[in-house]
Amino acid sequence: MADDMIRVTYRIECAGDVEALAAKIASDQSTGTFTELPAETEAVRARCAARVEQVMPLKPLTVPSIPDPAGQGPYHRADVTIAYPLEAIGTDVAALMTIAIGGVFAVKGVTGIRVMDIDLPSAWACHPGPQFGIAGSRQLMGVEEGPMIASIIKPSLGLLPDETAAVVADLCAAGVDFIKDDEKLMSPAYSPLEQRIAAIMPVIRDHEQKTGKRVMYAFGISSADPDTMMRNHDLVVEAGGNAAVVNINSIGYGGMTFLRKRSALCLHAHRNGWDILTRHPGLGLEFRAYQKIWRLLGVDQFQINGIQAKYWEPDESFVRSFEDCMTPIFSEADRPLPVVCSGQWGGQAVETYERTGRTLDLMYLGGGGIHGHPMGPAAGVRAIRQAWDAAAEGLSLADKARDHPELAASLAKWG
Amino acid sequence: MADDMIRVTYRIECAGDVEALAAKIASDQSTGTFTELPAETEAVRARCAARVEQVMPLKPLTVPSIPDPAGQGPYHRADVTIAYPLEAIGTDVAALMTIAIGGVFAVKGVTGIRVMDIDLPSAWACHPGPQFGIAGSRQLMGVEEGPMIASIIKPSLGLLPDETAAVVADLCAAGVDFIKDDEKLMSPAYSPLEQRIAAIMPVIRDHEQKTGKRVMYAFGISSADPDTMMRNHDLVVEAGGNAAVVNINSIGYGGMTFLRKRSALCLHAHRNGWDILTRHPGLGLEFRAYQKIWRLLGVDQFQINGIQAKYWEPDESFVRSFEDCMTPIFSEADRPLPVVCSGQWGGQAVETYERTGRTLDLMYLGGGGIHGHPMGPAAGVRAIRQAWDAAAEGLSLADKARDHPELAASLAKWG
């Protein structure tokens, strides 16, 4: 009967006894409250009670994750696995989040708690998962092998639709496989989505007619209103587009579920706001736990930063995220395309390749690294492709740059 | 032109210069990236650039909010207000969350950042806000004055539908104004919503026929799938119900927006999972900022813990939350009914009254405090009403308990 439980592993930290606190969490998140109740019978407990299954002690901390002005350490820690009956939670993401994730952060007495992983039984394979994923993304972009080279409109905000279309034309000419709106661009007054689509799609089509190459353009369709988001989706489809940027945290589980059920687009997820949930190592959620839910709900391409990102995330964390995305939940088909991004200009290609299992199943997204290349964006794209060739050939960037001036120029500017 | 800006106040903490970091955040969240771009013209900046408007220095910290192993303090802090052009964000919650909230937590170099408040221009009054709020809740419950006394089904999980209905009958007989499903109860296999509605609504109707009193029952309709949630909503409406529990974080902005547009029910919000966002005082979001968004999206009744809550939240934080709910955003009508809850049994009534502006415009929710009363649930409800009478009459609980045996029993058990 191992398969009728949902197992969640938490890193729990407290001044007292971690095991006792874990038992309290298991009780609070199922049948218990602060006082004993006559109706909390054995039958009720058997149906719904969560149980602590494993406690793996960790080194205590002297400084608590959450300030504890009146208390004192050491702050004991353990990785604790609690098993919840599928009977009590079912297969709805809202129930999982409420019972096994959200509620635990309210428990008195913890000085830190972090959801490390969620192990879902096969009943959860009912969720749709990615519609396109890695193979579908390759097919839509016509890139049979090697990394998919991508860029983003810069400046991220402020361009008028025709100015944006001019940038798209430059990027198409530069030889990218994929272009996206900045995640911060949805449908502002100065660049309404409908007008942006009308300006950009002809450029994409012209480029296809001239070169045979169909560049994937992901439009920012996010809205907190699912009806608006679906209208945005339909505008893209009607214009012949095939992709969209979705800001998953900003639309929520409801927005994502609604969209995926009706979507014809390849959904490129930006996890903007994820940092609130994960940046403090003693609090929130590991990406490993977080990404499983969004993958099951239908993310096709997942932005996960990269080596030497411009943001706070350490390289090791990115490497783990990449591995998480590449690990099937129920099948290979539920793997999204990992999108390596943030401050990328090619200089990180060799290290990325070496640290992520030497795979080329990825999208590599350069923004400033392409737009800001001293020889222009086409050279920026060539430099990135040269860097990835070096990685696949086992060469250093410096070696490759000797007879590749575009890469040499990148190294001189950003190396 | 003060009214065309969205102003967000952040508490920023870092080892370096707070003001410089604030300027970087304003740039990153509008037109900038990690390298200079020729297309970031003055016209682009004028349209979209965010600006630091105010910097209020605070006392530095010696221990950073996020561990900073390689660095050292002091960690400088300031409350910084950044103004974003409405032109760049518009009125979509997803755009606001992406541009002004989510993204800032990714910035390198901060050791802490917390959104303290959001000041929205009048264009944001386009959002629907509560459909019922305080006045509508009173009307639906037929409670013209005084606090609305509420309870919750206990045990929170595990009861079969007919067992739940028996608890509902007891609570109706006990004299409550409102009953709710535990937030963890939605539609599990052992208690599908449809069967629960079929078991409970006849009890509510019978009680109304016998006594003239219509008890408001809030059913747990939450689902990550808005279509499922709407079917749940419709089941409640068809059975004559008038309220629902919604787990706002577990359905997301998309789920809430979708529901509110179509809802005929009074929406009782549980903020389960909010603690992830707010518990560390140097990180995440203040309730003040958080609640504005959910109120504009349509929350009618907002659970905000209480004095001496069973959860981690300090009393001062609850008191601020209550004040936040009572403060209009655009008008009195956008105020939700504050729901005082968590470990409440009446003993906190006098202090609650004194610290929340001596208002009786609130729902007071007792779970274990009613079910676990030594003289039974009817005595539990009477004890709570006696406690609130004491508050309104300016009496101490001890004084009131002298000739009120139910309150005396509560004080003896939990006081």
Coordinates of C-alpha atoms in Angstrom, one line a residue, chain A residues 308 343-349 364 366-388 397-398 400-402 404-415, chain B residues 34-35:
Chain A
Q308 CA 27.2 33.0 -12.9
G343 CA 23.5 37.0 -17.5
Q344 CA 24.4 34.4 -20.1
W345 CA 26.7 35.3 -23.0
G346 CA 28.4 32.0 -23.8
G347 CA 31.2 32.2 -21.4
Q348 CA 29.3 29.8 -19.1
A349 CA 28.7 27.2 -21.8
Y364 CA 20.4 28.9 -23.8
G366 CA 21.2 35.4 -23.9
G367 CA 19.8 38.9 -23.5
G368 CA 22.4 41.5 -22.9
G369 CA 25.0 38.9 -24.0
I370 CA 23.5 39.1 -27.6
H371 CA 22.2 42.7 -27.7
G372 CA 25.4 44.1 -26.1
H373 CA 27.9 42.2 -28.2
P374 CA 30.5 44.6 -29.5
M375 CA 30.2 43.3 -33.1
G376 CA 26.4 43.3 -33.0
P377 CA 23.7 40.7 -32.2
A378 CA 24.5 38.3 -35.1
A379 CA 28.0 38.1 -33.7
G380 CA 26.5 37.6 -30.3
V381 CA 24.6 34.6 -31.4
R382 CA 27.6 33.2 -33.3
A383 CA 29.7 33.6 -30.2
I384 CA 27.2 31.6 -28.2
R385 CA 27.1 28.8 -30.8
Q386 CA 30.9 28.8 -30.9
A387 CA 31.0 28.5 -27.1
W388 CA 28.6 25.5 -27.2
L397 CA 36.7 28.8 -24.7
A398 CA 40.1 30.3 -25.1
K400 CA 38.0 28.0 -29.5
A401 CA 38.3 31.8 -29.5
R402 CA 41.6 31.6 -31.3
H404 CA 36.5 32.5 -33.8
P405 CA 36.6 36.3 -33.5
E406 CA 33.0 36.6 -32.3
L407 CA 33.7 34.4 -29.2
A408 CA 37.0 36.2 -28.8
A409 CA 35.2 39.5 -28.7
S410 CA 32.8 38.2 -26.1
L411 CA 35.6 36.9 -23.9
A412 CA 37.4 40.3 -24.2
K413 CA 34.2 42.1 -23.1
W414 CA 32.7 39.9 -20.4
G415 CA 35.3 37.2 -19.7
Chain B
F34 CA 23.4 43.8 -16.6
T35 CA 25.1 45.6 -19.5

